[in-house]
PDB file of C-alpha atoms in Angstrom:
ATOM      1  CA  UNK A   1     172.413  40.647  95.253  1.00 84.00           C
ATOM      2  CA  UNK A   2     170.350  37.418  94.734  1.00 93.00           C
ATOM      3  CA  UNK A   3     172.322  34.317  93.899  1.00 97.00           C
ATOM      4  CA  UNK A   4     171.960  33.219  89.821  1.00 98.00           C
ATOM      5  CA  UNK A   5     170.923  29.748  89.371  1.00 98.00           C
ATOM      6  CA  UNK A   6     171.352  27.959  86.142  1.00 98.00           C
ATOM      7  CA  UNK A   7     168.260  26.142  85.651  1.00 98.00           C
ATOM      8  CA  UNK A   8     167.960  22.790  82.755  1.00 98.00           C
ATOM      9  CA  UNK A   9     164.647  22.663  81.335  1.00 97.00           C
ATOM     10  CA  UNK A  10     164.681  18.550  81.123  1.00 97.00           C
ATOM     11  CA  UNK A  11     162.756  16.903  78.841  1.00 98.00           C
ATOM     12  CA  UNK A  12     160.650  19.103  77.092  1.00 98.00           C
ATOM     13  CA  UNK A  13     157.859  15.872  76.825  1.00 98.00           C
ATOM     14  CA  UNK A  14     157.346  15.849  80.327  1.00 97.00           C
ATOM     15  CA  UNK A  15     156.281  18.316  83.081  1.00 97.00           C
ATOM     16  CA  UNK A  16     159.740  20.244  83.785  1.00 97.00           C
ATOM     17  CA  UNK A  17     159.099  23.426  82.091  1.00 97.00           C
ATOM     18  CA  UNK A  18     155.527  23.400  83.658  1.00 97.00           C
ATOM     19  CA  UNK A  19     156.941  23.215  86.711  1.00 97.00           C
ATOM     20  CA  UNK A  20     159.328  25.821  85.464  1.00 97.00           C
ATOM     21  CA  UNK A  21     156.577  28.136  84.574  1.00 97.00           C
ATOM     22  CA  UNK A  22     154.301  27.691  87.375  1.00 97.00           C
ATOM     23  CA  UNK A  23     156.726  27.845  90.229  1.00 97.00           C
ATOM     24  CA  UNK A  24     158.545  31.416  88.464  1.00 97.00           C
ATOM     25  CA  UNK A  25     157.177  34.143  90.501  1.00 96.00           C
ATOM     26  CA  UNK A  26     157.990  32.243  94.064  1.00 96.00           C
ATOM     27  CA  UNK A  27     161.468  31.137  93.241  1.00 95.00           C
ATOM     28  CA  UNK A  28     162.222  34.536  91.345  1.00 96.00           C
ATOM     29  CA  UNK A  29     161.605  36.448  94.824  1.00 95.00           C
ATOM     30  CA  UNK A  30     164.435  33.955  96.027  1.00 95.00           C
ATOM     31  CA  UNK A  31     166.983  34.462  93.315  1.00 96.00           C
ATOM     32  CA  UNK A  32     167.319  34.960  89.738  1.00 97.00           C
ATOM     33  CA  UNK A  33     166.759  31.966  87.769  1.00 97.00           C
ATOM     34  CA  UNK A  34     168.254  31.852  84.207  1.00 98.00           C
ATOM     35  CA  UNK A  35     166.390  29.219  82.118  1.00 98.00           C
ATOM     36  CA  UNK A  36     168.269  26.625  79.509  1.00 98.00           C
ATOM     37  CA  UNK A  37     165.311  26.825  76.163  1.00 98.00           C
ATOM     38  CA  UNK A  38     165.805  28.611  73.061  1.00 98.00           C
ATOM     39  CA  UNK A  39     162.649  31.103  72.793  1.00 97.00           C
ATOM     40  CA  UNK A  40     160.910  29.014  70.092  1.00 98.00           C
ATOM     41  CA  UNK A  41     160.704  26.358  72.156  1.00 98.00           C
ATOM     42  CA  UNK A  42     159.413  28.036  75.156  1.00 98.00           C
ATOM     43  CA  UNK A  43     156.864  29.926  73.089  1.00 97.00           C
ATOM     44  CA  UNK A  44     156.205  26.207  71.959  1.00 98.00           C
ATOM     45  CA  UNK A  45     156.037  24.535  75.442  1.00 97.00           C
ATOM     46  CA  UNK A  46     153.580  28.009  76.815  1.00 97.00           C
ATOM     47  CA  UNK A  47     151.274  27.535  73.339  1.00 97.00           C
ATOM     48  CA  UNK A  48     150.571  23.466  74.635  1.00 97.00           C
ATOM     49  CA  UNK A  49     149.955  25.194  78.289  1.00 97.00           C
ATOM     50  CA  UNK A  50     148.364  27.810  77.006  1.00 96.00           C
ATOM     51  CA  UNK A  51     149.873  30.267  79.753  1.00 96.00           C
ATOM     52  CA  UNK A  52     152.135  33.609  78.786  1.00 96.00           C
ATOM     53  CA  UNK A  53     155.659  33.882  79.427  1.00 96.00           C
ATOM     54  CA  UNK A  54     156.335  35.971  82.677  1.00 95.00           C
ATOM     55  CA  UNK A  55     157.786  39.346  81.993  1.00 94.00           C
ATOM     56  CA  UNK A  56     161.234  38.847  83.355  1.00 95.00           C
ATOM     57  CA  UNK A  57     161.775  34.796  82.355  1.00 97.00           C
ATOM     58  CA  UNK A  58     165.049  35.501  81.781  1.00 97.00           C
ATOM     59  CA  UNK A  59     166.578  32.585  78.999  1.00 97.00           C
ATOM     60  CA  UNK A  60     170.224  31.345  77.638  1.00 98.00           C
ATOM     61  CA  UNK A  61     169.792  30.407  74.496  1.00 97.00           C
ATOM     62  CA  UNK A  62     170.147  26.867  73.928  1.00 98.00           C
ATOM     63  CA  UNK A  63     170.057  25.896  70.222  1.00 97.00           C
ATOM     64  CA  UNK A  64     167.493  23.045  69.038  1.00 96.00           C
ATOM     65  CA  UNK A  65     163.991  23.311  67.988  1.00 96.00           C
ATOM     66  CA  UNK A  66     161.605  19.799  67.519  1.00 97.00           C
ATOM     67  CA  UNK A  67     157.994  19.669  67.815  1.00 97.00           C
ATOM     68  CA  UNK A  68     157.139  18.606  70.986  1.00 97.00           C
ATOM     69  CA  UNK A  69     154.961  15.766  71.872  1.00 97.00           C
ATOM     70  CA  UNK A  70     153.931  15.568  74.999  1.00 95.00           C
ATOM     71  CA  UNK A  71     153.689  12.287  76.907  1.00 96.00           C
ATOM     72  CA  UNK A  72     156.146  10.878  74.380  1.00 96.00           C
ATOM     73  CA  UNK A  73     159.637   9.061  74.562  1.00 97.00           C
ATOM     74  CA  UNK A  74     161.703  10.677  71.868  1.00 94.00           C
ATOM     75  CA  UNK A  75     165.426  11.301  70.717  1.00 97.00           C
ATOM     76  CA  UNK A  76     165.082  14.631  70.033  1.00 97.00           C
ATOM     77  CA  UNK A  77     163.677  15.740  73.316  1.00 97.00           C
ATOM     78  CA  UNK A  78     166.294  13.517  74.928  1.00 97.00           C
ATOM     79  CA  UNK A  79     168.979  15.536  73.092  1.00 98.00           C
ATOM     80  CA  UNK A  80     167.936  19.023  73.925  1.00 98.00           C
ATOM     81  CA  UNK A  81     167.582  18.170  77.411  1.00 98.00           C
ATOM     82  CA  UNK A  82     170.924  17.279  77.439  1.00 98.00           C
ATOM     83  CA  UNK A  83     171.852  20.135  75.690  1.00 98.00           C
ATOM     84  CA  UNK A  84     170.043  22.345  78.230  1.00 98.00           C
ATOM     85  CA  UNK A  85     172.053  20.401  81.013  1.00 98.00           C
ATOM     86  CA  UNK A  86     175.330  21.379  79.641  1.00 98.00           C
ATOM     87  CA  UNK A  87     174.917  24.390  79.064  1.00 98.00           C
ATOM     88  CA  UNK A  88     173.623  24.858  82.265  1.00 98.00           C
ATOM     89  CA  UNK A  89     177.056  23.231  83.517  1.00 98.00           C
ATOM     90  CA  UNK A  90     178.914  25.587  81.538  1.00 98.00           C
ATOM     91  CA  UNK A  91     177.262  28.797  82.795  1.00 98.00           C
ATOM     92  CA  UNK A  92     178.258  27.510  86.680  1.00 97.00           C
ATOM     93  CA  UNK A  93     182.193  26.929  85.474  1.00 97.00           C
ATOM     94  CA  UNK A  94     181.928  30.474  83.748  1.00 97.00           C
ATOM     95  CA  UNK A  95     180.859  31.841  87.321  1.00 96.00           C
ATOM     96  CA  UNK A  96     178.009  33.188  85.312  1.00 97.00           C
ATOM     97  CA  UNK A  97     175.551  31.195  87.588  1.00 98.00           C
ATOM     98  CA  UNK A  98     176.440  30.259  91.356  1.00 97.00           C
ATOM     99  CA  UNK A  99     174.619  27.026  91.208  1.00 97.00           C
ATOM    100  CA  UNK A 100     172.629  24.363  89.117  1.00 97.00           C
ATOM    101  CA  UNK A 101     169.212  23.226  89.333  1.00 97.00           C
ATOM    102  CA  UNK A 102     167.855  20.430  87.139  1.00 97.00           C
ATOM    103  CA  UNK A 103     164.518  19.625  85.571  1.00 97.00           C
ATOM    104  CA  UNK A 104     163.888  16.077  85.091  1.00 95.00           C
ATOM    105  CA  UNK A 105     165.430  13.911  82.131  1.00 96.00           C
ATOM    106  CA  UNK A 106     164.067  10.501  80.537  1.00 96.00           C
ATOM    107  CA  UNK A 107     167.002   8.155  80.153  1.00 94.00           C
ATOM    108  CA  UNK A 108     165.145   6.167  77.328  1.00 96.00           C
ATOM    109  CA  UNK A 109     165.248   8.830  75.592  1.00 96.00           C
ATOM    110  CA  UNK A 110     169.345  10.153  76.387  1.00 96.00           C
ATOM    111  CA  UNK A 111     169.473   6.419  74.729  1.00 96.00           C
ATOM    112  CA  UNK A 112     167.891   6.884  71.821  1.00 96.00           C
ATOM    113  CA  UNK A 113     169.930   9.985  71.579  1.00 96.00           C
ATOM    114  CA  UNK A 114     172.937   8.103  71.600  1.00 96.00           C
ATOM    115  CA  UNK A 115     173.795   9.522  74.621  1.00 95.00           C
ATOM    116  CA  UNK A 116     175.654   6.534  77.055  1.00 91.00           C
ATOM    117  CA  UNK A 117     174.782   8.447  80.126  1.00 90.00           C
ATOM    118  CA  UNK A 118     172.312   6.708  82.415  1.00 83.00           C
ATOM    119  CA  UNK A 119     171.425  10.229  84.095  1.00 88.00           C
ATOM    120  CA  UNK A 120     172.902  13.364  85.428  1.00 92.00           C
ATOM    121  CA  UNK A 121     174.943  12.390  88.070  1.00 89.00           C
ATOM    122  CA  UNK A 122     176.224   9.784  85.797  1.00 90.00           C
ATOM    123  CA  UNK A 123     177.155  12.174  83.381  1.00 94.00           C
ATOM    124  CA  UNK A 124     178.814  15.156  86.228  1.00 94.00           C
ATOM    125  CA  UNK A 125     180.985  12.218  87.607  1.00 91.00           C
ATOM    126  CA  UNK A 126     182.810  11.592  83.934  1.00 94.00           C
ATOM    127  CA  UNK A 127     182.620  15.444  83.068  1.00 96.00           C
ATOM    128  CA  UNK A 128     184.495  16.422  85.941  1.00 96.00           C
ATOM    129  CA  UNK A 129     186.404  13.499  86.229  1.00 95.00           C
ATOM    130  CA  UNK A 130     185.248  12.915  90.271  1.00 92.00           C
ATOM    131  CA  UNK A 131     183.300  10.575  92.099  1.00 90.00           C
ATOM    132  CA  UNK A 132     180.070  12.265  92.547  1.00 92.00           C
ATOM    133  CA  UNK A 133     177.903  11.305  95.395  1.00 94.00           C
ATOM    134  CA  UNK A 134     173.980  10.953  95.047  1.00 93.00           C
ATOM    135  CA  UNK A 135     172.150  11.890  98.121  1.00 95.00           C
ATOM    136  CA  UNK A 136     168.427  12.758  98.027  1.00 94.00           C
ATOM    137  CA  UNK A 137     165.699  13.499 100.617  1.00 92.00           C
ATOM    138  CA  UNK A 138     164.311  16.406 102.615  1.00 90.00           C
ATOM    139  CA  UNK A 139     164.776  18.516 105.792  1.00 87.00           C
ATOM    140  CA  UNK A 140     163.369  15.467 107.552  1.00 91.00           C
ATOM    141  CA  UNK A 141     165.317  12.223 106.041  1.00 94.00           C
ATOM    142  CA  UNK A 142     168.183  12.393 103.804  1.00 95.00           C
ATOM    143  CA  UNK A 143     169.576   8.924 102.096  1.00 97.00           C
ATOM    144  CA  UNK A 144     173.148   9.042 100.366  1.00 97.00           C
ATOM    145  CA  UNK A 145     173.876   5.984  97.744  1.00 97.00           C
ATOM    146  CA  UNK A 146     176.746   4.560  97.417  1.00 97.00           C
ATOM    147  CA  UNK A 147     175.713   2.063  94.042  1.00 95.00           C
ATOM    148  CA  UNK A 148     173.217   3.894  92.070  1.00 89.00           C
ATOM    149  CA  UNK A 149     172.026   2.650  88.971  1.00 85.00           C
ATOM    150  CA  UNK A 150     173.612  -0.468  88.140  1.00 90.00           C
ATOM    151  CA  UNK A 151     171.680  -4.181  88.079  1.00 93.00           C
ATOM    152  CA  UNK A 152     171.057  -5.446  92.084  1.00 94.00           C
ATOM    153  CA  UNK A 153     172.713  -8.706  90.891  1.00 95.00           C
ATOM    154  CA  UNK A 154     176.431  -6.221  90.670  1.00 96.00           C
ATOM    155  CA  UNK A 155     175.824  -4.486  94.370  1.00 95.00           C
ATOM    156  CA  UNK A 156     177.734  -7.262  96.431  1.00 95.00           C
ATOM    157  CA  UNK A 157     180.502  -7.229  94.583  1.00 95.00           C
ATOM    158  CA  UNK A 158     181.034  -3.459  94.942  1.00 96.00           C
ATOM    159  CA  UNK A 159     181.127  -3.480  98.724  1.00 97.00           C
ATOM    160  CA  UNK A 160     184.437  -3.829  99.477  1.00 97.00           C
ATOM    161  CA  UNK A 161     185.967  -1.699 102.603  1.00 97.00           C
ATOM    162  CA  UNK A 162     188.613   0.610 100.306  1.00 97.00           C
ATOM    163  CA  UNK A 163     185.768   1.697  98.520  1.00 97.00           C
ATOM    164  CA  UNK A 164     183.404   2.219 100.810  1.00 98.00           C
ATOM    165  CA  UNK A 165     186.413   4.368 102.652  1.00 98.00           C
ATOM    166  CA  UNK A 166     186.524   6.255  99.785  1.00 97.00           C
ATOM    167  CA  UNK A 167     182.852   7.037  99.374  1.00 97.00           C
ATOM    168  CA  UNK A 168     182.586   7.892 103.550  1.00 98.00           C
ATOM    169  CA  UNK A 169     185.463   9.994 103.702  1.00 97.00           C
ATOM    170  CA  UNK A 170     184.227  12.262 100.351  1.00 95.00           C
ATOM    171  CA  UNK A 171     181.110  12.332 101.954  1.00 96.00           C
ATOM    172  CA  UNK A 172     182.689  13.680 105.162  1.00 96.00           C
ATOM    173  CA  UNK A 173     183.990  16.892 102.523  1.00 94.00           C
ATOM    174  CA  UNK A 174     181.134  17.399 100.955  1.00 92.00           C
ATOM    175  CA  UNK A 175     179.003  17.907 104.474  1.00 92.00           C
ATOM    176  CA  UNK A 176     181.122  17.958 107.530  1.00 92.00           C
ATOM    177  CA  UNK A 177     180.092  17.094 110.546  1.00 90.00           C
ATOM    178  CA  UNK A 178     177.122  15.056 110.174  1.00 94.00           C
ATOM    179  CA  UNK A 179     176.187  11.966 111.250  1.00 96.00           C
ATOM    180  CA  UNK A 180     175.191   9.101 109.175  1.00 97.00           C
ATOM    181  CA  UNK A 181     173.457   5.930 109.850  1.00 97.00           C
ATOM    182  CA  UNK A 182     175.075   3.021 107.443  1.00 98.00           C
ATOM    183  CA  UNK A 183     173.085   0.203 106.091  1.00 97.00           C
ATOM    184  CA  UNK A 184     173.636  -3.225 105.622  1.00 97.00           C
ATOM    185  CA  UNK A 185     173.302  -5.154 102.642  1.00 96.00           C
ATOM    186  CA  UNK A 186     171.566  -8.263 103.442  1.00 92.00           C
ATOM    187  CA  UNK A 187     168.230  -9.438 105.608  1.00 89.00           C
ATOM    188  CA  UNK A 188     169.097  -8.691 109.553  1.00 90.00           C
ATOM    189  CA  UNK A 189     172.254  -6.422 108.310  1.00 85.00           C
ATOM    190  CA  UNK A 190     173.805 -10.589 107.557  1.00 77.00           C
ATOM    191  CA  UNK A 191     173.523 -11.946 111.288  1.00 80.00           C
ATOM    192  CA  UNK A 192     177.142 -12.021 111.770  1.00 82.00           C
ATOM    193  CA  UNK A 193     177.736 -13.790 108.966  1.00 81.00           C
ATOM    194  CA  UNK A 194     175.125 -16.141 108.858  1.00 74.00           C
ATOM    195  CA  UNK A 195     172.918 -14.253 105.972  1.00 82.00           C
ATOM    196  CA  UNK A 196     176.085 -12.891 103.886  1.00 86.00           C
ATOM    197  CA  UNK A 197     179.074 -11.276 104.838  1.00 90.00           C
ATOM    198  CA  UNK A 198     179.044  -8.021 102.832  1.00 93.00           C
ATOM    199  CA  UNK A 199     178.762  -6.080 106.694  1.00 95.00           C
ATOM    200  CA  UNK A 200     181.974  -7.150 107.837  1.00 96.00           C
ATOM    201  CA  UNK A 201     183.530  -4.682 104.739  1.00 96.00           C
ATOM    202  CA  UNK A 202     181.147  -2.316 105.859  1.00 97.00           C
ATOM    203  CA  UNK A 203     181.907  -2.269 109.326  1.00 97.00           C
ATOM    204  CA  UNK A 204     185.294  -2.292 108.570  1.00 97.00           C
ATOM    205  CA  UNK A 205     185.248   0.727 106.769  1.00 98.00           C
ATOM    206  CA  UNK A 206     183.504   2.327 109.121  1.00 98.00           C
ATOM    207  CA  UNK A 207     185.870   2.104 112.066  1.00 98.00           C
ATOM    208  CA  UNK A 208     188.219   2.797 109.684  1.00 98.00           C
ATOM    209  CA  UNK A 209     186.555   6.065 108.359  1.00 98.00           C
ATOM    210  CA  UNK A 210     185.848   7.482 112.596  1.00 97.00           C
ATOM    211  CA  UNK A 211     189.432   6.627 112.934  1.00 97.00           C
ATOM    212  CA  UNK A 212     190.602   9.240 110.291  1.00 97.00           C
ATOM    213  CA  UNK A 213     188.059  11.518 111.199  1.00 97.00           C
ATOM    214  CA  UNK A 214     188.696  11.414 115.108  1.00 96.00           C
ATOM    215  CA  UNK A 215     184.975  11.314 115.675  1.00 96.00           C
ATOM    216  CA  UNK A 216     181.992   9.013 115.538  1.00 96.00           C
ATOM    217  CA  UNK A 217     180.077  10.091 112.429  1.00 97.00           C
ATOM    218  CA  UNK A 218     179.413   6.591 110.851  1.00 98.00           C
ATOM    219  CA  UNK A 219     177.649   4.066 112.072  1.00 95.00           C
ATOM    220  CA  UNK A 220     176.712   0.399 111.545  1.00 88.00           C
ATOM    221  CA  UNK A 221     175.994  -1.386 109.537  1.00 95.00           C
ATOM    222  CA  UNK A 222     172.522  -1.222 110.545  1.00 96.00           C
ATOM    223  CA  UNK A 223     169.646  -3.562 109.978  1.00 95.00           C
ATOM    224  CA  UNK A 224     168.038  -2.074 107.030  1.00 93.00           C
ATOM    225  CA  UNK A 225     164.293  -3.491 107.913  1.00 92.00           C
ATOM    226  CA  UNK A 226     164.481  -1.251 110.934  1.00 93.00           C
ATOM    227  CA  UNK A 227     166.469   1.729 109.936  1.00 95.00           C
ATOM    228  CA  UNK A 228     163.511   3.696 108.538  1.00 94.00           C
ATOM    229  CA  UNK A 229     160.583   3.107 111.506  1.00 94.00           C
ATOM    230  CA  UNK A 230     159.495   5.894 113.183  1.00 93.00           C
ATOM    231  CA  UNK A 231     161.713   4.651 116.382  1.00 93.00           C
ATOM    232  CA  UNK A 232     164.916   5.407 114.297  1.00 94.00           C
ATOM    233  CA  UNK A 233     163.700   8.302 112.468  1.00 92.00           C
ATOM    234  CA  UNK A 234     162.708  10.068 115.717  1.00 90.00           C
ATOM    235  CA  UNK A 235     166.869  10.628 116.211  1.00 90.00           C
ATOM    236  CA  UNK A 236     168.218   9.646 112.632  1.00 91.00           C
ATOM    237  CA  UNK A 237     167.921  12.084 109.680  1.00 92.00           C
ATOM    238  CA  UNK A 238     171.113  10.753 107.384  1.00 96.00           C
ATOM    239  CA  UNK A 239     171.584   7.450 106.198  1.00 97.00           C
ATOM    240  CA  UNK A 240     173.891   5.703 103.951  1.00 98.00           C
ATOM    241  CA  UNK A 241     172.447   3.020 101.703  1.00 98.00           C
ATOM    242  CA  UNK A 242     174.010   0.075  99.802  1.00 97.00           C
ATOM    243  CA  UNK A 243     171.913   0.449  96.823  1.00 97.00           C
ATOM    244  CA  UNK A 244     169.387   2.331  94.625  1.00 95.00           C
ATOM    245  CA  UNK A 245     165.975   1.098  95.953  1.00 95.00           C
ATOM    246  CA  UNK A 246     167.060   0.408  99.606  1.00 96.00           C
ATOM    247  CA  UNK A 247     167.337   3.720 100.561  1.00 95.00           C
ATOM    248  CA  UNK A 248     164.968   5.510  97.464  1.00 94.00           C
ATOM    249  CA  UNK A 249     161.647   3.253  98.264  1.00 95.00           C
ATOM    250  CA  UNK A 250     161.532   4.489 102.161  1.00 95.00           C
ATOM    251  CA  UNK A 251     162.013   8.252 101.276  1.00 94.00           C
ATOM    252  CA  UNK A 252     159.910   7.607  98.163  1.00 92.00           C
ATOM    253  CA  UNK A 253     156.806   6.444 100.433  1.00 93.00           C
ATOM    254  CA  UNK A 254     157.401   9.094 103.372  1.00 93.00           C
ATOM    255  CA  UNK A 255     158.227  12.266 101.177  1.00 91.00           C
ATOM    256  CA  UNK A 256     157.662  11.889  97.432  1.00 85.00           C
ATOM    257  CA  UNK A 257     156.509  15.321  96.968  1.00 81.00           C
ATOM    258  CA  UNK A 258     159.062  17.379  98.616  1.00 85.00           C
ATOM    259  CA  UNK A 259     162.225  15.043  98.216  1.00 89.00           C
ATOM    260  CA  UNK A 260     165.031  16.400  96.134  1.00 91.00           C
ATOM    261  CA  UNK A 261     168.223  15.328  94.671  1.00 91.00           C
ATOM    262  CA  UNK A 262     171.595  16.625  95.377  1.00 93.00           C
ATOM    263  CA  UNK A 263     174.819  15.906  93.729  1.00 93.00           C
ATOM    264  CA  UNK A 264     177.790  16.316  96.023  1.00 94.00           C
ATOM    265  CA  UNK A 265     181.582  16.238  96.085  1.00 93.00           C
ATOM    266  CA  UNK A 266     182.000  18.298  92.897  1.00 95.00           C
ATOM    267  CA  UNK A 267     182.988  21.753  91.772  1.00 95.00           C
ATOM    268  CA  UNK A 268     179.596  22.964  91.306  1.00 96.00           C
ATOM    269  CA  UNK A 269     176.255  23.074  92.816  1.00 95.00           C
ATOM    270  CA  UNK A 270     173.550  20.688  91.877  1.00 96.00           C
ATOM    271  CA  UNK A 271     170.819  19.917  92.737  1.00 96.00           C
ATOM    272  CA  UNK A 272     167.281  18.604  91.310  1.00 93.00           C
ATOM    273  CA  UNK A 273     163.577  17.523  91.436  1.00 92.00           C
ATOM    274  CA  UNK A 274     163.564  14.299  92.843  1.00 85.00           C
ATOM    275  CA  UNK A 275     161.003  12.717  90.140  1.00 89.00           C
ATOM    276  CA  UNK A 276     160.596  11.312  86.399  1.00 92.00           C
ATOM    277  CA  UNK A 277     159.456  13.200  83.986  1.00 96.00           C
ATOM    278  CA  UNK A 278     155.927  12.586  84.664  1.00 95.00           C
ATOM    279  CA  UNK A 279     154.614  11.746  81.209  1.00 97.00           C
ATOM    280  CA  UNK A 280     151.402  10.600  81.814  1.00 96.00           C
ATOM    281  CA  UNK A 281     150.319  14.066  82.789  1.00 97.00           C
ATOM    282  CA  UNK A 282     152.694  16.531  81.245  1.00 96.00           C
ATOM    283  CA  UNK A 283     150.876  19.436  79.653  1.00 97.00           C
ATOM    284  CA  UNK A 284     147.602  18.929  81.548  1.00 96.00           C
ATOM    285  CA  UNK A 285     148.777  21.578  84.407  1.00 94.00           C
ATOM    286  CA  UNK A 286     148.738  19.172  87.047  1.00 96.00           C
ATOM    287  CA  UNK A 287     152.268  19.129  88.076  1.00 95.00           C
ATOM    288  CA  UNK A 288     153.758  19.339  91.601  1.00 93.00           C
ATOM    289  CA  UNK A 289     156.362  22.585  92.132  1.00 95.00           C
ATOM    290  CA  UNK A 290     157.013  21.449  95.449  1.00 92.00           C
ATOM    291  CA  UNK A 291     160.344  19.219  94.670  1.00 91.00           C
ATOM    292  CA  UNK A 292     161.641  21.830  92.416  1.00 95.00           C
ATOM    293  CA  UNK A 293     160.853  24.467  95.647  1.00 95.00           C
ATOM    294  CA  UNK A 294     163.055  23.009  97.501  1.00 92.00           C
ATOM    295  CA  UNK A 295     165.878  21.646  95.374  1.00 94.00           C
ATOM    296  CA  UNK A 296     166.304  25.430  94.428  1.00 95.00           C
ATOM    297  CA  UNK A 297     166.280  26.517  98.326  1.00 94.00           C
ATOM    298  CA  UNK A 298     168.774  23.930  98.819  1.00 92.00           C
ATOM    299  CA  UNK A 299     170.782  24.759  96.321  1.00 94.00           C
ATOM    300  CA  UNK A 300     171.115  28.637  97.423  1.00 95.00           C
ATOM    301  CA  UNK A 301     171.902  27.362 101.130  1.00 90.00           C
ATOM    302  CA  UNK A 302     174.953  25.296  99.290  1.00 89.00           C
ATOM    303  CA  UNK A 303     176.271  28.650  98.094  1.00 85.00           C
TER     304      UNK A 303
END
């Protein structure tokens, strides 16, 4: 039997349910994807495409209907596409979907929602009451954060070894057995100490974290100007970065297209596009499936 995964539709202003549509026929040969939109707004979304609804686009009824306006920042697309998240969530805890795949959300508009949430991981970490771990990438260079989205001014003072422990040892869990390559904070990874001294936590937890584990799986803190050249990539595929843009703007300018997201150390399966919501051409049928492709294939090898 093909696995059932629970699919949010994101924010209906932006490309997700293109990508939704478009990508339907490949990804239903794979499993059997059960979509988060109420039919009047999918009849809504396929009217603005001007495409039909596949035969067998099999939906859970999420309730909500707004006129959509494509391109737009807007409260009430912010709130359905949290809507379509949860119940998406829900569906996975019911067993009535054996994993989670999410459509991009616009966090200006979860604001103007009211909702405090600065994105889905944010939001899966306080639902289930666990410290959720953000790791995106691809088969050929995966980056796991350990600060996400919180101002660059506020990373120092979160690098502290217990922590950092913490974060290595739940990563350990959530994908045993694999190496990972951890960054440094500062320029030349702080030249012992003479450009910060951040790495010495980081080191710290490190031995600390092989010591537990018996085995060598952490390593570092490396110099983070370096870390991504094709030198280190040629042996390195998993690395551990100190904040949002250190790790996101290498994997962002080597594999944009066919990065994903994954959310790990919980008790479900996520995982999602690894893009915005792509405004500026939603509805024109331009939109990339191949982020979505594989955030679904991942997903199914996580069951």
């Amino acid at each position: 039997m093909k696995p059932r995964i629970a699919i949010s539709v994101g924010d209906l202003n932006g490309v997700g349910i293109e990508i939704a549509l478009k990508a339907h026929k490949k990804i239903s040969a794979l499993c059997t994807p059960i979509y988060c939109i109420n039919r009047y707004m999918l009849n809504q979304a396929c009217e603005l495409l001007d495409v039909e609804i596949p035969a067998d686009f099999e939906i859970f009824e999420v309730e909500g209907s707004f006129n959509i306006r494509e391109g737009c920042v807007d409260k009430d697309s912010g709130r359905y596409s949290y809507d379509s998240f949860m119940s998406a969530v829900k569906l996975c805890e019911d067993k009535k979907a054996d994993a989670l795949v999410t459509m991009p959300i616009h966090k200006e508009a979860w604001m103007l929602a009211g909702l405090h949430y600065k994105g889905h991981t944010d939001l899966l970490r306080d639902y289930f009451k666990k410290d959720a771990i953000m790791m995106l990438g691809c088969e050929k260079m995966f980056v796991a954060l350990y600060t996400e989205h919180i101002p660059l001014r506020e990373v120092a003072s979160h690098i502290t070894k217990d922590k950092l422990l913490r974060f290595l040892l739940d990563l350990n869990r959530a994908i045993p057995n694999k190496k990972f390559a951890v960054l440094g904070l500062n320029p030349h990874a702080g030249d012992n100490g003479v450009l910060g001294n951040e790495e010495r936590e980081i080191e710290a937890a490190i031995e600390e974290a092989n010591f537990i584990l018996k085995e060598e799986l952490f390593f570092g803190a490396i110099v983070p100007d370096t870390a991504f050249t094709p030198h280190f990539r040629a042996s390195h595929t998993h690395y551990v970065a100190m904040y949002h843009d250190q790790g996101l703007a290498p994997l962002k300018a080597l594999y944009f297209d066919e990065s994903i997201n994954v959310s790990l150390n919980l008790p479900i399966i996520r995982t999602s596009v690894d893009h915005g919501t792509a405004f500026d051409i939603a509805y024109m049928g331009k939109a990339n499936t191949l982020s979505y492709e594989n955030a679904l294939k991942c997903a199914i090898e996580f069951i």
